[in-house]
Coordinates of C-alpha atoms in Angstrom, one line a residue:
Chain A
X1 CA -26.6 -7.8 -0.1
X2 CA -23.7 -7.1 1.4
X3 CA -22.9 -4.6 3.6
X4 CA -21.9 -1.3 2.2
X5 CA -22.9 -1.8 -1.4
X6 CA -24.5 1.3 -1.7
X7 CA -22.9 3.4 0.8
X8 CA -20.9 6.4 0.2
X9 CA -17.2 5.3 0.7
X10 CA -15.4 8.6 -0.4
X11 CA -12.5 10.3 1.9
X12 CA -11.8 14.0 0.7
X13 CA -8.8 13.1 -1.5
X14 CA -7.0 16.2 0.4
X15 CA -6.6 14.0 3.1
X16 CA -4.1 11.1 1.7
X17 CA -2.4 13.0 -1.1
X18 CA -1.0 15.3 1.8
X19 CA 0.0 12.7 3.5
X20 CA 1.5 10.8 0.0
X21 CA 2.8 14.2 -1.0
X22 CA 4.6 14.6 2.3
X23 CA 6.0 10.9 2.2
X24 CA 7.6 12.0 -1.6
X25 CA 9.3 14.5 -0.4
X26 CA 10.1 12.6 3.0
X27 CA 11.6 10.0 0.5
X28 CA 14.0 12.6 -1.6
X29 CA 15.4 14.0 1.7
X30 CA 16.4 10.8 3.1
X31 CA 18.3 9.6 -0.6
X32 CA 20.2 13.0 -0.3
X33 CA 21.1 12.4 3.7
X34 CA 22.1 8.9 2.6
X35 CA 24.3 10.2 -0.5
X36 CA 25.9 12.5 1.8
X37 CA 26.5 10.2 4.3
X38 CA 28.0 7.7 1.6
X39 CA 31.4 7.0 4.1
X40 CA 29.2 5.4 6.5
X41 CA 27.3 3.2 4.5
X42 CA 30.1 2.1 3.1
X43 CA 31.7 1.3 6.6
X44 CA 28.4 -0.2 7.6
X45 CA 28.5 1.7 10.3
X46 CA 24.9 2.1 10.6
X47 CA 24.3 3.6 13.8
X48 CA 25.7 7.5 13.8
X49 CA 23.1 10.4 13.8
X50 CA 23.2 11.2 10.1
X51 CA 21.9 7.4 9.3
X52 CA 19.7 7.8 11.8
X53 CA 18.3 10.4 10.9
X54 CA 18.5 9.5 6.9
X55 CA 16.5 6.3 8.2
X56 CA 13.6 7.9 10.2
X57 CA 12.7 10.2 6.8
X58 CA 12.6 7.4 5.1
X59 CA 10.8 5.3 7.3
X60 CA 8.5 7.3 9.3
X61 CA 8.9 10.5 7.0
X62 CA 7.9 8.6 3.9
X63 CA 7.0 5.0 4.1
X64 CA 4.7 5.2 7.1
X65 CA 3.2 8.8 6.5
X66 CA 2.5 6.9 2.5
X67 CA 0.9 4.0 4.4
X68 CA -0.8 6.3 6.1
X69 CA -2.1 8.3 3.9
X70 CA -2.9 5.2 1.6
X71 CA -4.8 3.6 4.6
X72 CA -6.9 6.8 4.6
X73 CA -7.9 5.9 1.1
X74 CA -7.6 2.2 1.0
X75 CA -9.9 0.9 4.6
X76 CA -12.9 2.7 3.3
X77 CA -13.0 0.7 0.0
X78 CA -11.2 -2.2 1.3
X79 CA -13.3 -2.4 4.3
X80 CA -16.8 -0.7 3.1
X81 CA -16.3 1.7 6.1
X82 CA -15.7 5.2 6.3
X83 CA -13.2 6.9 8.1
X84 CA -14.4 7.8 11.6
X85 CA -13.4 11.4 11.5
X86 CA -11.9 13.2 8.2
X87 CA -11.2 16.4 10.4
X88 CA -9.3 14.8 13.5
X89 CA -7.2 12.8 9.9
X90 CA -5.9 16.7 8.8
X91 CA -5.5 17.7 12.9
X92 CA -2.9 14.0 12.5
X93 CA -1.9 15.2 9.7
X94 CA -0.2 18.4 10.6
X95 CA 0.5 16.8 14.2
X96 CA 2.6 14.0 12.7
X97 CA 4.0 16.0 9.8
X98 CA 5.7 18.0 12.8
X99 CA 7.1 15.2 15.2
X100 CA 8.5 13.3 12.4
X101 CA 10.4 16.2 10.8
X102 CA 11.6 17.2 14.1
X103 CA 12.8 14.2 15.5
X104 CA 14.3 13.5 11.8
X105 CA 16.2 16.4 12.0
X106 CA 16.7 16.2 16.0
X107 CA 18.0 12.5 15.6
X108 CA 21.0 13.8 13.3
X109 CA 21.8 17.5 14.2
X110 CA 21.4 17.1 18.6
X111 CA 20.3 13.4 18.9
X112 CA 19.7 14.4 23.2
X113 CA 16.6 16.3 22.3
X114 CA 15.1 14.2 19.8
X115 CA 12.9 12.8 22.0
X116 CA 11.1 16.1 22.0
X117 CA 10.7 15.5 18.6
X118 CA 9.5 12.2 19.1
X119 CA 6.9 13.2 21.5
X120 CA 4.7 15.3 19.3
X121 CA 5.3 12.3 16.5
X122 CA 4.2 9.5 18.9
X123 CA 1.2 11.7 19.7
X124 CA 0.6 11.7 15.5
X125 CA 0.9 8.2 15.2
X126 CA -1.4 7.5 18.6
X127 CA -3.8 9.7 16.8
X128 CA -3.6 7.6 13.5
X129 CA -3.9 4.1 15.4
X130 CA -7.3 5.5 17.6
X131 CA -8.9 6.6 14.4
X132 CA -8.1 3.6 12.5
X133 CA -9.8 1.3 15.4
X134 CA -12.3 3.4 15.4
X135 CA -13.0 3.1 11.3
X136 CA -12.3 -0.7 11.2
X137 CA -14.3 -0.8 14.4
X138 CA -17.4 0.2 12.6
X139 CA -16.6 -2.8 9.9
X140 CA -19.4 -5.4 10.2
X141 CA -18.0 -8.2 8.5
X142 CA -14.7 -8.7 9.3
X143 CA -12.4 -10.5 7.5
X144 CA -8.8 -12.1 7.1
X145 CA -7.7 -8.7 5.3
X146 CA -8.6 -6.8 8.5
X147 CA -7.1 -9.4 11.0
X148 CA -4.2 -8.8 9.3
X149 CA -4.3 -4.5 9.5
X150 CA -5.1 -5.0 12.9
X151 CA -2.0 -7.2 13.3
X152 CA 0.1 -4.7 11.9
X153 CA -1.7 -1.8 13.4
X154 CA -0.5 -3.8 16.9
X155 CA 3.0 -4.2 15.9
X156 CA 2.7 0.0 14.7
X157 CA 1.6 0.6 18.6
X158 CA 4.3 -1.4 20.2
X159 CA 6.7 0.1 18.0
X160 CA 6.4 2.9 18.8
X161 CA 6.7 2.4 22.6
X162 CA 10.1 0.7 21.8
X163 CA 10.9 4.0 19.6
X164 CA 10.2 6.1 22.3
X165 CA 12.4 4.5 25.0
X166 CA 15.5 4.2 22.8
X167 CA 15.2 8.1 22.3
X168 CA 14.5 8.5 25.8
X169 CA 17.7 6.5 26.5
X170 CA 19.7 8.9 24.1
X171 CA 18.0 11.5 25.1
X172 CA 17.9 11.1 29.4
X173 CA 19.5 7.4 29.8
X174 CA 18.3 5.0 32.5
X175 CA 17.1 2.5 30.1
X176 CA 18.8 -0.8 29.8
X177 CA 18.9 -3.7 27.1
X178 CA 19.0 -0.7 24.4
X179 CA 20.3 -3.1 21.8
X180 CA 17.4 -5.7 23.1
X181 CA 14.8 -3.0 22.5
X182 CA 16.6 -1.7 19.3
X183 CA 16.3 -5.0 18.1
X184 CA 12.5 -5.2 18.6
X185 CA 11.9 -1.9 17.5
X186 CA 13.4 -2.7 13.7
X187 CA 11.7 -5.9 14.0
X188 CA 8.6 -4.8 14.9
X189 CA 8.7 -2.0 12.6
X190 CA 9.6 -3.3 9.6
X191 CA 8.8 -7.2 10.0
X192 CA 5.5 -6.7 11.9
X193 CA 3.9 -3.2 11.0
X194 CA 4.9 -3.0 7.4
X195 CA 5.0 -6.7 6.2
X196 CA 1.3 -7.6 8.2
X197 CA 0.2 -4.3 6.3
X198 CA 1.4 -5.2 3.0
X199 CA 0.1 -8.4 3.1
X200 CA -3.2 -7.5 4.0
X201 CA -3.8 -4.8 1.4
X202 CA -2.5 -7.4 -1.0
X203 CA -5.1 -9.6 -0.5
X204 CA -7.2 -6.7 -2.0
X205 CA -5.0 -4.8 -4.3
X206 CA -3.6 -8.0 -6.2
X207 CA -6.8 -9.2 -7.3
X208 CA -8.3 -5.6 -7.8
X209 CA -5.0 -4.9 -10.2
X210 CA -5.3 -7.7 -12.0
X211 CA -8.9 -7.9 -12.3
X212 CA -8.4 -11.9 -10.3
X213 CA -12.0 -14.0 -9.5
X214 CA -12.5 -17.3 -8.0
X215 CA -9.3 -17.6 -5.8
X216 CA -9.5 -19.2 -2.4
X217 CA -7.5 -17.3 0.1
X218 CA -7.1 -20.3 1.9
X219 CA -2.9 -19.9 3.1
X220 CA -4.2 -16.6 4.6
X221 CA -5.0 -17.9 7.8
X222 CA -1.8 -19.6 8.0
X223 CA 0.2 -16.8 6.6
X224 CA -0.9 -14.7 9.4
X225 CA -0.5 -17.4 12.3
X226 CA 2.8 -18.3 11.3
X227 CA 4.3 -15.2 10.9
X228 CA 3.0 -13.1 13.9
X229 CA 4.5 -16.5 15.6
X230 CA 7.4 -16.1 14.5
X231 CA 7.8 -12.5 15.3
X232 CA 6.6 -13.5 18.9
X233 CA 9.4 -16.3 18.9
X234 CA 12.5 -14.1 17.5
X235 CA 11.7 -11.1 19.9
X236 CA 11.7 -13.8 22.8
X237 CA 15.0 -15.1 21.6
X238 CA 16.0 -11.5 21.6
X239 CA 15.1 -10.9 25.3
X240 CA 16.7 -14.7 26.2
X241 CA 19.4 -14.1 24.0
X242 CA 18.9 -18.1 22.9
X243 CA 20.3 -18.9 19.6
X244 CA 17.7 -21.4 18.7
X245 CA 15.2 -19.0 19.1
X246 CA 16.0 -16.8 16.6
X247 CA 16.5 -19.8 13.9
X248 CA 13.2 -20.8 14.7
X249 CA 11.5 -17.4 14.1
X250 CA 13.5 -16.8 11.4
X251 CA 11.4 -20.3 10.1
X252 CA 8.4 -19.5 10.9
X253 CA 9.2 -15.7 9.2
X254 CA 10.1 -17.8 6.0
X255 CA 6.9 -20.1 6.1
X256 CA 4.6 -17.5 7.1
X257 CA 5.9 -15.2 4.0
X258 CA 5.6 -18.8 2.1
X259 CA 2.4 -18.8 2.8
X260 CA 1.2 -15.6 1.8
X261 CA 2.9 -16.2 -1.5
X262 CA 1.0 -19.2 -2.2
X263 CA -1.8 -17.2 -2.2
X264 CA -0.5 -14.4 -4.6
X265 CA 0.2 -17.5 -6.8
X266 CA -3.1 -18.2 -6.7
X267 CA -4.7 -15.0 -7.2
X268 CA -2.0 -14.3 -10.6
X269 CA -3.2 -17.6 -12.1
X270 CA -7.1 -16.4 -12.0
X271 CA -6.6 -12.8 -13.2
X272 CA -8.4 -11.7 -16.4
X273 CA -6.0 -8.9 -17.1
X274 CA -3.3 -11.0 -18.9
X275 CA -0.8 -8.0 -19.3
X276 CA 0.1 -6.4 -15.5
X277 CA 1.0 -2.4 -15.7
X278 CA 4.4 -1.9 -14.8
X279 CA 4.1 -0.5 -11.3
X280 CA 1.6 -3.5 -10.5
X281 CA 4.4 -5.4 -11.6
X282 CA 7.3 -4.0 -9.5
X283 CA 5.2 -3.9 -5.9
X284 CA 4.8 -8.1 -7.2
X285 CA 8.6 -8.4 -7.6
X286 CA 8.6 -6.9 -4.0
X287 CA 6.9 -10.2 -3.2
X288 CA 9.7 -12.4 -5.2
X289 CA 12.7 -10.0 -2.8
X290 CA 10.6 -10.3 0.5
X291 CA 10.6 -14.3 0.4
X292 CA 14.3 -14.3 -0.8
X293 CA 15.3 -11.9 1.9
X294 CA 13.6 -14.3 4.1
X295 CA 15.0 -17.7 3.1
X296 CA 18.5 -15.6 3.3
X297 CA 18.1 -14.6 6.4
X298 CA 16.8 -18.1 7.5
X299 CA 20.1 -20.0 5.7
X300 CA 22.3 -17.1 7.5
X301 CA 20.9 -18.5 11.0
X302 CA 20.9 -21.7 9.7
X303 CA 24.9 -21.7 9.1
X304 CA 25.9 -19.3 12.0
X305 CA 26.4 -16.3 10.0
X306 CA 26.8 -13.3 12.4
X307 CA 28.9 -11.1 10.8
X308 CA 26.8 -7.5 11.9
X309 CA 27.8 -5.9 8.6
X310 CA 25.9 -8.5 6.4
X311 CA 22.8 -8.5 8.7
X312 CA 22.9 -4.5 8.4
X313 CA 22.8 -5.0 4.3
X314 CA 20.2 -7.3 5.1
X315 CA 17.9 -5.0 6.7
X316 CA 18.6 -2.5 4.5
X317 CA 17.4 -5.0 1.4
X318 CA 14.6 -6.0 3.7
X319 CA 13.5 -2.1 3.7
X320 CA 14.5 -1.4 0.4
X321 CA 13.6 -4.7 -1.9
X322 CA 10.3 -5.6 -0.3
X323 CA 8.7 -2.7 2.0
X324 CA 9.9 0.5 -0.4
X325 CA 9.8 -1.3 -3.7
X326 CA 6.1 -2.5 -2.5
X327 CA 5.3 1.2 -1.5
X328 CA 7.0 2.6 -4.5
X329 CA 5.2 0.1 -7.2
X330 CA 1.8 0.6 -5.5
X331 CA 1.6 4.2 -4.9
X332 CA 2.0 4.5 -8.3
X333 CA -1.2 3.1 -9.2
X334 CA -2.8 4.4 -6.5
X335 CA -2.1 8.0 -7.3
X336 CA -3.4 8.1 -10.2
X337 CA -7.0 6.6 -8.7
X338 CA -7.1 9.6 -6.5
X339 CA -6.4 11.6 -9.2
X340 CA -8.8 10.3 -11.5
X341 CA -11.6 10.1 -8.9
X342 CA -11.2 13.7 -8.0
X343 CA -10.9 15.3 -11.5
X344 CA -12.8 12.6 -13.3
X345 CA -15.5 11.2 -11.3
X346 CA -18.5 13.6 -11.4
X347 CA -17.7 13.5 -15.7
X348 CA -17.8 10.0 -16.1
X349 CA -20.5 9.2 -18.7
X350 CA -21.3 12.8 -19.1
X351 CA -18.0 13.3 -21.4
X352 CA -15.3 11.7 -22.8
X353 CA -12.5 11.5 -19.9
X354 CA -9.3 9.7 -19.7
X355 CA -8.7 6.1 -19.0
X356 CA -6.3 5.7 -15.8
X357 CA -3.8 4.3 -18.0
X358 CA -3.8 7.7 -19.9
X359 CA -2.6 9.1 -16.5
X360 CA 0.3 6.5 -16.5
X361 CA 3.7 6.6 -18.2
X362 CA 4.9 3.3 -18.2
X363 CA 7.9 4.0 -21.0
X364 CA 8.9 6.3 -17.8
X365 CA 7.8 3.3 -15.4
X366 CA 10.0 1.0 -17.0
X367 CA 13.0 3.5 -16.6
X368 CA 12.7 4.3 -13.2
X369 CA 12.1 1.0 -12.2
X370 CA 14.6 -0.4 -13.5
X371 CA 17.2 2.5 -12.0
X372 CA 16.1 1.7 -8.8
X373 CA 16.5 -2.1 -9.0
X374 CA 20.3 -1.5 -10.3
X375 CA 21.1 1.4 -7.6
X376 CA 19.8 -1.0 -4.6
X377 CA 21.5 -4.1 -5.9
X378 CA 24.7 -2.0 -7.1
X379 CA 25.0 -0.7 -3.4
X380 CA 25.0 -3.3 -1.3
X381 CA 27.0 -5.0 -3.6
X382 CA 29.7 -2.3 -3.7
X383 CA 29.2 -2.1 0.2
X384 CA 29.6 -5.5 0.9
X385 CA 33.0 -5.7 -1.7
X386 CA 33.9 -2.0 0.2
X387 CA 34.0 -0.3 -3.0
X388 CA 33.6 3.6 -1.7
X389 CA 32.8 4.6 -5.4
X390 CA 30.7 2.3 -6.3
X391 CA 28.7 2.8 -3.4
X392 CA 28.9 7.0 -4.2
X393 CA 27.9 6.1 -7.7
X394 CA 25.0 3.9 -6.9
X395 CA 23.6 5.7 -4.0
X396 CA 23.4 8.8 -6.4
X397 CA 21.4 7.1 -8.5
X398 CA 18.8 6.1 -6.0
X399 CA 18.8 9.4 -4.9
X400 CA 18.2 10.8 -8.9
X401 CA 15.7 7.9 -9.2
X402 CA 13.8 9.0 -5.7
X403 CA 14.0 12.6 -6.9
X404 CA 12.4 11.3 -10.7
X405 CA 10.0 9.1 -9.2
X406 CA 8.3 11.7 -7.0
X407 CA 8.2 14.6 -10.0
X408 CA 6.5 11.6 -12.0
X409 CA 3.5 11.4 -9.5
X410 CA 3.6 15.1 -8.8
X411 CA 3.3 15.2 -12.8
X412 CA 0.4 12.9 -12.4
X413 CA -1.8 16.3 -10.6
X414 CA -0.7 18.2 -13.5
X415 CA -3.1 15.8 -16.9
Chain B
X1 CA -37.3 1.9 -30.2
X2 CA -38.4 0.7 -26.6
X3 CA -37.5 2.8 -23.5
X4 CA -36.2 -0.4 -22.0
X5 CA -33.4 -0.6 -25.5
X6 CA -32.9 2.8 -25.1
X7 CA -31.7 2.2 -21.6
X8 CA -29.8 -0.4 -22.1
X9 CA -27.7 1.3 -25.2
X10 CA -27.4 4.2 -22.9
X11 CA -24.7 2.3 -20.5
X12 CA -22.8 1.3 -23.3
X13 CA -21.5 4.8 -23.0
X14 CA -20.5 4.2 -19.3
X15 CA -16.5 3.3 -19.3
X16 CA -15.1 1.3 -16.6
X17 CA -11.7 3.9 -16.4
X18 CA -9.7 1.0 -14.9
X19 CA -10.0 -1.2 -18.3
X20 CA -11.4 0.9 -20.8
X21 CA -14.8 -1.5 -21.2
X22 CA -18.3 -0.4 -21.1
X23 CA -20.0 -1.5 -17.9
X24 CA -22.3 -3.4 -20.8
X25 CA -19.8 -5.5 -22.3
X26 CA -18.1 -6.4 -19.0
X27 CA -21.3 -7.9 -18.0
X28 CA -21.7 -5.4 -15.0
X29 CA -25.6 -4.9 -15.5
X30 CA -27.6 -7.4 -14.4
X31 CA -31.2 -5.6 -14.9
X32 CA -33.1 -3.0 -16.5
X33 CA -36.4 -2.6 -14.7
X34 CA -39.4 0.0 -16.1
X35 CA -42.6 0.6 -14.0
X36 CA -45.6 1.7 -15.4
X37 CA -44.9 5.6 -14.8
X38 CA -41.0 5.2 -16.7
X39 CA -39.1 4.7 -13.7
X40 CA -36.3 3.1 -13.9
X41 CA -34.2 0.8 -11.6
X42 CA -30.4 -0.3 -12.4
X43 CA -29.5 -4.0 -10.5
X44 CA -25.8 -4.4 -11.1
X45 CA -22.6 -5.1 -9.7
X46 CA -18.7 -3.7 -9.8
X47 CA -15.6 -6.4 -10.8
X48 CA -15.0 -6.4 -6.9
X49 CA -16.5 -5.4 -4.1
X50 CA -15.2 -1.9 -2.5
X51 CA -14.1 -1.1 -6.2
X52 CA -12.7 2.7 -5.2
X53 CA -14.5 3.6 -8.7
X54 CA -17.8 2.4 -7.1
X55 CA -19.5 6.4 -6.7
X56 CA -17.7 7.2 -10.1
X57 CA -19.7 4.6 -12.3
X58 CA -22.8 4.8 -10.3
X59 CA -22.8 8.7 -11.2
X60 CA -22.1 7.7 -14.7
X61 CA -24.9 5.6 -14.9
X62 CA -27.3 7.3 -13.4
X63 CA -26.2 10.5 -15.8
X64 CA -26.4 8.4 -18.7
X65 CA -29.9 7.0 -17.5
X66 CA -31.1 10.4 -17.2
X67 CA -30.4 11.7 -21.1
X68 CA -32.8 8.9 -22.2
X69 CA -35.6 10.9 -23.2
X70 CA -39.0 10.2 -21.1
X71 CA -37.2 8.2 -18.2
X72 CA -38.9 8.9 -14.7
X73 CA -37.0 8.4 -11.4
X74 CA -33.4 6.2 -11.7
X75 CA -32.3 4.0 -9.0
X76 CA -29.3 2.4 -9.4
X77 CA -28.6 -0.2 -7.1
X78 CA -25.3 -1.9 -7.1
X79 CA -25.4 -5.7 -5.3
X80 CA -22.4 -7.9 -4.8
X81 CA -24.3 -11.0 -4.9
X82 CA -24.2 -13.0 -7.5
X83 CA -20.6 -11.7 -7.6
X84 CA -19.0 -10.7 -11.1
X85 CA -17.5 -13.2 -12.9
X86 CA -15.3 -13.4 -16.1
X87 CA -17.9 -15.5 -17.3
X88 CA -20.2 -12.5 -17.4
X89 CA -18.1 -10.8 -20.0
X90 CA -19.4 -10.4 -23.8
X91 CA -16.8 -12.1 -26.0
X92 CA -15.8 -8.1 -27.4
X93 CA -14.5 -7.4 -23.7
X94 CA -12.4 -10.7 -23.3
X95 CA -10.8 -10.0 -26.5
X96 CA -10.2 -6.4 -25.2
X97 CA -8.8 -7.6 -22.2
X98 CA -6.9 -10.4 -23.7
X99 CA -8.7 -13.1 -21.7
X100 CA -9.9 -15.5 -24.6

């Protein structure tokens, strides 16, 4: 038997939905900073407080305290381990709830004292990385799926180190190669922590969604060499400022992604469930824009395109199209697990109860989905061409569609 | 009717929330065992391993179990090896799931 089978896996489903419920509104705050601060978007002038700040609620404030909070609910049943210690999760909880909403708010209204802010945060997410090693710690079969976590648990750690010098920098100076560590910071962050994380749960949520058997897993291995390589290579080519460098980690970014995708091929062709629910669906397109965005940025390197403005737009589809869209379309069915599992669980052959899909409105899915595929291709778009109303118009409607998309899972706490 | 049919028409009740098919049907159960004092033990399995409705069915079972008039002690135990299949599926579930 394997380990775990009959174990009691549970985490107190006050835990993550705090942390999910926080990451909502997180979200909805940084659309509204980022409508506001349409003239700089549309400049691509990236780099001014209020982005900044727009940026860190959306990255820290919403997709990492999410992940967070989904981690929380996803190692136990992923790994067949429980969380190490429930109560020191709530004491991170309100620690990292603190930092990131004051060095949000320091980073655009007195960016000097944000590292203040950033302090208390970095002490959150130290908090959140000891009691994850901890919990996988205890895990006594380890596999590929927990290589990668811990791979992207890695790339969370030095992250953050990278995070804390540039505010230090802002805040006392001292520092140099800020760009250098800027650089590694975003790629860390978003290429290393998030990716490594998404692809990992993957392996478990793809199959699990779509009820898959009998696939092999076998591009995992390579999936994970080749792109923690490649990060490796193109931080190195940041540090050596060589050219060649960066094309080649760009590469090995594109295979390793490849890779990864091979298997999701794999695991789609052995599912049982023929008909994928709509939020399953999107976080999979997320898969289709994360290897695009990939082989762009690879053919950019490839024929010397350097213009800063179109590797900002790049970023910002690499954030939006693969790590939010994967957030957003995932959440959505995870929600609605917790949900059940709380209200449900103990009535479960005593009663009739819903079905999850009875929780789910897909018309509504299909909607919102589809309003924030338009409103993230429509802005960069209009960026890129320098239309300042298309990118007012289009940015309003990722705000409206943040603003929907969270009262559709608070609604979900409501049936 | 036998306890052990009585048993076994009990978990047809049991709904796998995820895809609306009885734990039955999907081909989750993979015995029914009766001592001689009526006690019974469950053997079965989940669709995957670390399923997050793992306690959620296991209560159901064990509820639905428990209804069945004259049963003794229940102990469900839930084993990933064999693993679950589609194979394992009655032909009613496939159709449900449009996997045919």
């Amino acid at each position: 038997m394997m380990p775990g089978a009959n174990m009691k896996i549970d985490t107190d489903i006050r835990l993550p939905l705090s942390f999910i419920l926080y990451g909502l509104l997180a979200l909805v705050i940084s659309q509204v900073i980022l409508f506001v601060s349409n003239d700089a978007l549309l400049t691509g002038h990236f780099r001014i407080p209020d982005i900044w700040m727009g940026a860190h609620f959306l990255l820290l404030g919403y997709a990492v305290m999410v992940a967070m909070g989904a981690m929380y609910q996803l190692v136990p049943v992923a790994f067949l381990t429980p969380i190490w210690s429930q109560k020191f999760g709530f004491v991170q909880l309100g620690i990292t709830v603190i930092g990131v909403t004051a060095f949000a708010i320091l980073l655009g209204v007195n960016p000097d004292k944000a590292i203040f802010g950033g302090i208390i945060a970095i002490a959150g997410i130290l908090m959140f990385i000891f009691q994850m090693v901890m919990s996988i710690w205890n895990q006594e079969k380890k596999t590929m799926m927990t290589y990668f976590v811990i791979g992207a648990i890695a790339c969370f750690f030095l992250t953050i180190i990278a995070g804390f010098l540039l505010a230090w920098n802002i805040s006392v100076g001292g520092i140099g190669n800020h760009n250098t560590i800027l650089s590694t910071h975003i790629l860390l962050g978003v290429a290393g922590w998030f990716t490594l994380l998404i692809f990992g749960f993957s392996y478990k949520l793809v199959p699990m969604f779509s009820l898959s058997h009998g696939f092999s897993m076998k591009w995992a291995k390579p999936a994970l060499l080749t792109y923690v390589i490649g990060l490796i290579v193109l931080i190195s080519s940041f540090w050596s400022s060589r050219e060649i460098g960066q094309t080649i980690g760009w590469g090995l970014l594109f295979f390793g992604f490849g890779f990864f995708c091979l298997d999701i091929k794999d695991i789609l062709s052995k599912r049982v469930k023929k008909k994928l629910d709509k939020s399953f669906s999107f976080a999979l397109l997320a898969i289709i824009n994360g290897l695009t965005i990939h082989a762009l940025a690879l053919i950019f390197r490839l024929v010397g395109m350097n213009d800063s403005i179109v590797w900002s737009w790049l970023i910002f589809l690499y954030i939006m199209g693969w790590i939010i869209f994967s957030i957003l379309g995932y959440l959505n069915k995870i929600v609605p697990v917790l949900w059940w599992t709380y209200k449900y669980s103990e009535k479960i052959g005593k009663e009739k109860v819903p079905l999850l899909k009875d929780l789910i409105n897909e018309k509504a899915n299909i909607v919102l989905f589809s309003l924030f595929i338009i409103s993230v291709v429509g802005l960069t778009l209009g960026a890129l061409a320098q239309y300042g109303l298309v990118v007012v118009l289009f940015q309003g409607i990722l705000t409206i569609a943040s603003l929907l998309y969270t009262i559709s899972i608070i609604r979900i706490l409501f049936l | 009717m036998s306890l052990l049919t009585k048993v076994g028409a009990s978990l047809f009740e049991v709904i796998d929330p995820e895809l609306g098919v009885n734990i039955m049907d999907l081909g989750l159960v993979y015995g029914i065992e009766i001592d001689d004092e009526d006690n019974i033990k469950i053997t079965m399995t989940l669709t995957t391993p670390g399923c997050p409705m793992h306690d959620s069915i296991k209560n159901g079972v064990q509820y639905q179990v428990s209804q069945v008039e004259g049963v003794g002690e229940i102990d469900v135990n839930i084993i990933w090896e064999p693993a679950w299949t589609p194979a394992k599926m009655s032909e009613k579930a496939k159709e449900m799931l449009g996997f045919s």
